[in-house]
């Protein structure tokens, strides 16, 4: 049984939705919605921490994204009144929601070097294809601001002192020494890992642009790398090389981007801790595991 009114949703989109099932029950709830053989995904955006203007910017990006032979995006679906973003009540609170096309296709394997090379090339193609003009509020992906926000949030987490000290006294000073203005910048996906894309008919289709914003392109590359480098694996070096070589087959990286990449991979650990502290309720056991993992990354 779904917690979304199927008849109401059908009336909004002028379709007969036959099934609605929760597929992600986290901060941003996601539902698989079927209308016969057609499949869509309904996203309920989190109730705080992201403004309506930022959601509008995401929709603007996806509707304006150009058609390409190399890369695509899961586009939003308009309701019968032409609106993409709707208001609805869920669990006693008002949320914003949007219906998206399904990104069907072959899952991208995280520990497959061939897939990582294709994924790297797709990520570079995504960067080059991003529309220049986007309506709404496009957030700035500022590494320094992210670290400072994480430090503020983590200080409220019990037994986080050791991790806070490492981030504040070792990692942040190293980050401050970077010349971030020297890094090529533009519109970034924000969370481009293999779980947020599919290979379909010769190209990669990306979805889940909830964290998109303007910042150094290498931030997206570091995020993609963080998802496999966090695990202990003999394949990591080969996977990293495949990812970078694939990316550079489309957009060559500057020497400075390559030099900063290892430092920015650690930024993704900080971003992960910030997300957990800001939006999630973790048990003491889960926080201990997360903080121990962070210690390994920063050591």
Tab-separated table of C-alpha atoms in Angstrom:
chain	number	residue	atom	x	y	z
A	1	UNK	CA	0.000	0.000	0.000
A	2	UNK	CA	1.441	3.367	-1.012
A	3	UNK	CA	1.296	6.611	0.968
A	4	UNK	CA	0.668	8.603	-2.236
A	5	UNK	CA	-2.922	9.051	-3.461
A	6	UNK	CA	-2.836	7.246	-6.803
A	7	UNK	CA	-6.069	8.760	-8.094
A	8	UNK	CA	-5.009	12.285	-7.168
A	9	UNK	CA	-1.637	11.829	-8.870
A	10	UNK	CA	-3.313	10.385	-11.973
A	11	UNK	CA	-5.607	13.406	-12.181
A	12	UNK	CA	-2.624	15.779	-11.924
A	13	UNK	CA	-0.864	14.210	-14.913
A	14	UNK	CA	-3.808	13.076	-17.022
A	15	UNK	CA	-2.586	9.468	-16.880
A	16	UNK	CA	-3.905	6.310	-15.284
A	17	UNK	CA	-1.215	5.280	-12.822
A	18	UNK	CA	-1.632	1.609	-11.935
A	19	UNK	CA	1.142	1.141	-9.362
A	20	UNK	CA	3.140	3.392	-7.009
A	21	UNK	CA	5.901	1.846	-4.914
A	22	UNK	CA	8.565	3.362	-2.653
A	23	UNK	CA	12.072	2.610	-3.943
A	24	UNK	CA	14.060	5.036	-1.757
A	25	UNK	CA	12.673	5.922	1.652
A	26	UNK	CA	15.385	8.319	2.745
A	27	UNK	CA	15.596	12.098	3.009
A	28	UNK	CA	14.318	12.543	-0.543
A	29	UNK	CA	11.618	9.891	-0.947
A	30	UNK	CA	11.467	8.304	-4.390
A	31	UNK	CA	8.617	6.265	-5.843
A	32	UNK	CA	8.403	4.058	-8.916
A	33	UNK	CA	5.201	5.005	-10.731
A	34	UNK	CA	3.683	2.846	-13.470
A	35	UNK	CA	1.107	3.704	-16.096
A	36	UNK	CA	0.680	0.434	-17.939
A	37	UNK	CA	4.018	-0.300	-19.603
A	38	UNK	CA	5.317	3.229	-18.934
A	39	UNK	CA	7.535	3.808	-15.898
A	40	UNK	CA	8.231	7.116	-14.125
A	41	UNK	CA	9.845	8.159	-10.863
A	42	UNK	CA	8.283	10.550	-8.375
A	43	UNK	CA	10.680	12.515	-6.162
A	44	UNK	CA	9.511	14.055	-2.877
A	45	UNK	CA	12.125	16.648	-2.008
A	46	UNK	CA	13.265	16.982	1.591
A	47	UNK	CA	11.228	19.407	3.665
A	48	UNK	CA	14.183	21.613	4.664
A	49	UNK	CA	17.674	22.500	3.518
A	50	UNK	CA	16.722	23.149	-0.102
A	51	UNK	CA	14.683	26.095	-1.311
A	52	UNK	CA	11.951	26.019	-3.936
A	53	UNK	CA	14.147	28.303	-6.084
A	54	UNK	CA	16.887	25.640	-6.052
A	55	UNK	CA	14.399	22.954	-7.072
A	56	UNK	CA	13.200	25.217	-9.901
A	57	UNK	CA	16.835	25.579	-11.016
A	58	UNK	CA	17.187	21.791	-11.163
A	59	UNK	CA	14.064	21.511	-13.315
A	60	UNK	CA	15.319	24.343	-15.552
A	61	UNK	CA	18.644	22.557	-16.033
A	62	UNK	CA	16.987	19.280	-16.987
A	63	UNK	CA	14.401	20.765	-19.357
A	64	UNK	CA	17.077	22.843	-21.112
A	65	UNK	CA	19.675	20.078	-21.333
A	66	UNK	CA	20.414	19.605	-25.053
A	67	UNK	CA	19.867	16.373	-26.930
A	68	UNK	CA	23.173	14.540	-27.311
A	69	UNK	CA	24.452	11.312	-28.838
A	70	UNK	CA	26.823	10.790	-25.899
A	71	UNK	CA	24.973	11.727	-22.719
A	72	UNK	CA	21.425	12.310	-21.541
A	73	UNK	CA	19.405	13.141	-18.437
A	74	UNK	CA	16.189	11.941	-16.874
A	75	UNK	CA	13.850	14.809	-17.733
A	76	UNK	CA	10.966	16.078	-15.594
A	77	UNK	CA	7.393	15.430	-16.711
A	78	UNK	CA	4.889	18.303	-16.787
A	79	UNK	CA	1.464	17.987	-15.171
A	80	UNK	CA	-1.649	18.786	-17.204
A	81	UNK	CA	-1.439	22.437	-16.074
A	82	UNK	CA	2.123	22.677	-17.441
A	83	UNK	CA	3.770	22.780	-14.001
A	84	UNK	CA	6.742	20.569	-13.191
A	85	UNK	CA	6.883	21.146	-9.428
A	86	UNK	CA	3.825	20.399	-7.292
A	87	UNK	CA	2.944	20.744	-3.630
A	88	UNK	CA	1.657	17.763	-1.710
A	89	UNK	CA	1.224	16.713	1.891
A	90	UNK	CA	3.114	13.721	3.227
A	91	UNK	CA	3.286	12.503	6.811
A	92	UNK	CA	1.788	15.713	8.154
A	93	UNK	CA	4.130	18.092	6.340
A	94	UNK	CA	4.099	19.949	3.038
A	95	UNK	CA	6.619	18.742	0.481
A	96	UNK	CA	7.483	19.630	-3.102
A	97	UNK	CA	7.481	16.867	-5.665
A	98	UNK	CA	8.311	16.240	-9.300
A	99	UNK	CA	7.702	13.360	-11.697
A	100	UNK	CA	10.644	12.235	-13.845
A	101	UNK	CA	11.140	10.040	-16.863
A	102	UNK	CA	12.608	6.634	-16.135
A	103	UNK	CA	16.323	6.181	-16.806
A	104	UNK	CA	16.260	2.606	-17.993
A	105	UNK	CA	19.290	0.694	-19.183
A	106	UNK	CA	22.336	-1.210	-18.012
A	107	UNK	CA	23.516	-0.568	-14.447
A	108	UNK	CA	27.070	0.798	-14.249
A	109	UNK	CA	29.361	-1.487	-12.256
A	110	UNK	CA	31.447	0.349	-9.675
A	111	UNK	CA	34.345	-2.125	-9.723
A	112	UNK	CA	34.483	-2.591	-13.501
A	113	UNK	CA	37.371	-0.678	-15.129
A	114	UNK	CA	35.733	-0.736	-18.562
A	115	UNK	CA	32.553	0.732	-17.115
A	116	UNK	CA	34.531	3.355	-15.199
A	117	UNK	CA	36.269	4.487	-18.395
A	118	UNK	CA	32.895	4.864	-20.129
A	119	UNK	CA	31.507	6.603	-17.069
A	120	UNK	CA	34.449	9.036	-16.976
A	121	UNK	CA	33.895	9.929	-20.639
A	122	UNK	CA	30.162	10.371	-19.975
A	123	UNK	CA	30.869	12.684	-17.029
A	124	UNK	CA	33.090	14.903	-19.176
A	125	UNK	CA	30.405	14.928	-21.895
A	126	UNK	CA	27.869	15.934	-19.245
A	127	UNK	CA	30.047	18.877	-18.183
A	128	UNK	CA	30.478	20.093	-21.757
A	129	UNK	CA	26.751	19.781	-22.527
A	130	UNK	CA	25.419	21.632	-19.470
A	131	UNK	CA	23.180	24.585	-20.470
A	132	UNK	CA	24.681	28.031	-19.869
A	133	UNK	CA	21.439	29.748	-18.803
A	134	UNK	CA	19.518	28.198	-15.907
A	135	UNK	CA	16.505	29.784	-14.209
A	136	UNK	CA	16.199	29.739	-10.444
A	137	UNK	CA	18.844	29.686	-7.729
A	138	UNK	CA	21.999	27.753	-8.659
A	139	UNK	CA	23.983	27.010	-5.500
A	140	UNK	CA	27.738	27.521	-5.321
A	141	UNK	CA	29.728	24.361	-4.614
A	142	UNK	CA	32.359	26.042	-2.454
A	143	UNK	CA	34.758	23.507	-0.849
A	144	UNK	CA	35.765	25.872	1.965
A	145	UNK	CA	32.144	26.634	2.866
A	146	UNK	CA	31.285	22.929	2.787
A	147	UNK	CA	34.068	22.112	5.271
A	148	UNK	CA	33.092	24.923	7.630
A	149	UNK	CA	29.423	23.861	7.549
A	150	UNK	CA	30.498	20.272	8.284
A	151	UNK	CA	32.623	21.354	11.239
A	152	UNK	CA	29.693	23.288	12.704
A	153	UNK	CA	27.355	20.299	12.295
A	154	UNK	CA	29.846	17.681	13.533
A	155	UNK	CA	30.590	19.506	16.779
A	156	UNK	CA	27.077	18.517	17.880
A	157	UNK	CA	27.802	14.819	17.282
A	158	UNK	CA	29.026	12.900	20.359
A	159	UNK	CA	32.589	11.526	20.185
A	160	UNK	CA	33.345	13.398	16.951
A	161	UNK	CA	36.181	15.441	18.498
A	162	UNK	CA	39.041	13.495	16.923
A	163	UNK	CA	37.575	13.743	13.418
A	164	UNK	CA	36.715	17.434	13.911
A	165	UNK	CA	40.298	18.139	14.996
A	166	UNK	CA	41.786	16.416	11.932
A	167	UNK	CA	39.454	18.235	9.560
A	168	UNK	CA	39.926	21.632	11.214
A	169	UNK	CA	43.668	21.549	11.901
A	170	UNK	CA	45.025	19.433	9.050
A	171	UNK	CA	42.570	19.126	6.179
A	172	UNK	CA	41.111	22.644	6.104
A	173	UNK	CA	44.537	24.381	6.093
A	174	UNK	CA	45.591	22.201	3.143
A	175	UNK	CA	42.400	23.121	1.319
A	176	UNK	CA	42.899	26.826	2.031
A	177	UNK	CA	46.288	26.670	0.321
A	178	UNK	CA	44.628	25.696	-2.953
A	179	UNK	CA	43.931	28.286	-5.623
A	180	UNK	CA	40.372	27.208	-6.342
A	181	UNK	CA	39.961	29.986	-8.904
A	182	UNK	CA	42.564	28.229	-11.073
A	183	UNK	CA	40.286	25.203	-11.503
A	184	UNK	CA	37.986	25.153	-14.570
A	185	UNK	CA	34.431	25.562	-13.324
A	186	UNK	CA	30.872	25.260	-14.527
A	187	UNK	CA	27.657	23.422	-13.751
A	188	UNK	CA	28.308	20.156	-11.899
A	189	UNK	CA	26.034	17.195	-11.224
A	190	UNK	CA	26.984	17.238	-7.531
A	191	UNK	CA	26.728	13.485	-6.873
A	192	UNK	CA	27.821	11.671	-10.039
A	193	UNK	CA	28.370	8.080	-9.009
A	194	UNK	CA	27.482	4.882	-10.812
A	195	UNK	CA	24.189	4.566	-8.918
A	196	UNK	CA	22.985	7.831	-10.480
A	197	UNK	CA	23.414	6.864	-14.138
A	198	UNK	CA	22.640	4.076	-16.604
A	199	UNK	CA	24.098	3.023	-19.942
A	200	UNK	CA	21.322	3.087	-22.526
A	201	UNK	CA	21.605	2.711	-26.299
A	202	UNK	CA	25.269	3.743	-26.454
A	203	UNK	CA	25.123	6.694	-24.071
A	204	UNK	CA	24.980	7.367	-20.351
A	205	UNK	CA	21.797	8.793	-18.855
A	206	UNK	CA	22.237	10.680	-15.559
A	207	UNK	CA	19.589	11.315	-12.906
A	208	UNK	CA	19.289	12.604	-9.304
A	209	UNK	CA	20.561	16.174	-9.731
A	210	UNK	CA	19.506	17.107	-6.194
A	211	UNK	CA	23.063	18.265	-5.316
A	212	UNK	CA	23.854	20.079	-8.563
A	213	UNK	CA	25.488	23.484	-8.533
A	214	UNK	CA	28.242	25.694	-9.889
A	215	UNK	CA	31.800	24.760	-8.980
A	216	UNK	CA	35.084	23.223	-10.175
A	217	UNK	CA	34.447	20.346	-12.595
A	218	UNK	CA	37.018	18.241	-10.753
A	219	UNK	CA	34.607	18.120	-7.790
A	220	UNK	CA	32.399	15.769	-9.808
A	221	UNK	CA	35.392	13.634	-10.727
A	222	UNK	CA	36.465	13.435	-7.086
A	223	UNK	CA	32.940	12.374	-6.069
A	224	UNK	CA	32.925	9.590	-8.652
A	225	UNK	CA	36.318	8.404	-7.383
A	226	UNK	CA	35.348	8.647	-3.695
A	227	UNK	CA	32.642	6.038	-4.099
A	228	UNK	CA	35.156	3.307	-4.927
A	229	UNK	CA	38.318	4.643	-3.267
A	230	UNK	CA	36.549	4.536	0.109
A	231	UNK	CA	36.647	0.748	-0.095
A	232	UNK	CA	39.846	-1.238	0.340
A	233	UNK	CA	40.404	-2.871	-3.033
A	234	UNK	CA	43.400	-3.946	-5.086
A	235	UNK	CA	41.515	-2.625	-8.110
A	236	UNK	CA	41.430	0.994	-6.920
A	237	UNK	CA	44.472	2.143	-8.895
A	238	UNK	CA	43.157	0.565	-12.105
A	239	UNK	CA	39.684	1.992	-11.512
A	240	UNK	CA	41.081	5.462	-10.854
A	241	UNK	CA	43.192	5.335	-14.025
A	242	UNK	CA	40.212	4.151	-16.062
A	243	UNK	CA	37.982	6.918	-14.707
A	244	UNK	CA	40.546	9.660	-15.364
A	245	UNK	CA	41.566	8.338	-18.787
A	246	UNK	CA	37.924	8.078	-19.804
A	247	UNK	CA	37.256	11.641	-18.662
A	248	UNK	CA	40.335	12.973	-20.450
A	249	UNK	CA	39.313	11.278	-23.698
A	250	UNK	CA	36.603	13.969	-23.855
A	251	UNK	CA	37.945	16.868	-21.745
A	252	UNK	CA	41.678	16.851	-20.887
A	253	UNK	CA	42.425	17.799	-17.280
A	254	UNK	CA	44.921	20.478	-16.334
A	255	UNK	CA	47.984	19.550	-14.270
A	256	UNK	CA	46.501	21.524	-11.379
A	257	UNK	CA	43.219	19.581	-11.532
A	258	UNK	CA	45.123	16.303	-11.321
A	259	UNK	CA	47.205	17.600	-8.417
A	260	UNK	CA	44.132	18.667	-6.427
A	261	UNK	CA	42.097	15.522	-7.091
A	262	UNK	CA	43.374	13.495	-4.066
A	263	UNK	CA	42.617	16.379	-1.708
A	264	UNK	CA	39.120	16.822	-3.129
A	265	UNK	CA	38.349	13.110	-2.771
A	266	UNK	CA	38.676	13.705	0.977
A	267	UNK	CA	36.220	16.588	0.606
A	268	UNK	CA	33.601	14.026	-0.355
A	269	UNK	CA	34.136	12.316	2.986
A	270	UNK	CA	33.444	15.684	4.637
A	271	UNK	CA	30.321	16.155	2.504
A	272	UNK	CA	29.111	12.715	3.525
A	273	UNK	CA	29.554	13.518	7.220
A	274	UNK	CA	27.779	16.855	6.720
A	275	UNK	CA	24.793	15.128	5.094
A	276	UNK	CA	24.574	12.586	7.919
A	277	UNK	CA	24.796	15.273	10.610
A	278	UNK	CA	22.311	17.617	8.928
A	279	UNK	CA	19.607	15.296	7.621
A	280	UNK	CA	19.885	11.858	9.240
A	281	UNK	CA	19.220	10.415	12.676
A	282	UNK	CA	21.920	7.837	13.352
A	283	UNK	CA	22.343	5.511	16.290
A	284	UNK	CA	25.523	5.742	18.364
A	285	UNK	CA	26.717	2.542	16.700
A	286	UNK	CA	26.193	3.948	13.206
A	287	UNK	CA	27.944	7.217	14.100
A	288	UNK	CA	30.885	5.262	15.505
A	289	UNK	CA	31.178	3.363	12.223
A	290	UNK	CA	30.939	6.563	10.154
A	291	UNK	CA	33.541	8.386	12.263
A	292	UNK	CA	35.952	5.435	12.218
A	293	UNK	CA	35.651	5.319	8.433
A	294	UNK	CA	36.424	9.042	8.260
A	295	UNK	CA	39.542	8.560	10.407
A	296	UNK	CA	40.821	6.011	7.903
A	297	UNK	CA	40.208	8.359	4.978
A	298	UNK	CA	42.004	11.283	6.621
A	299	UNK	CA	44.901	9.165	7.850
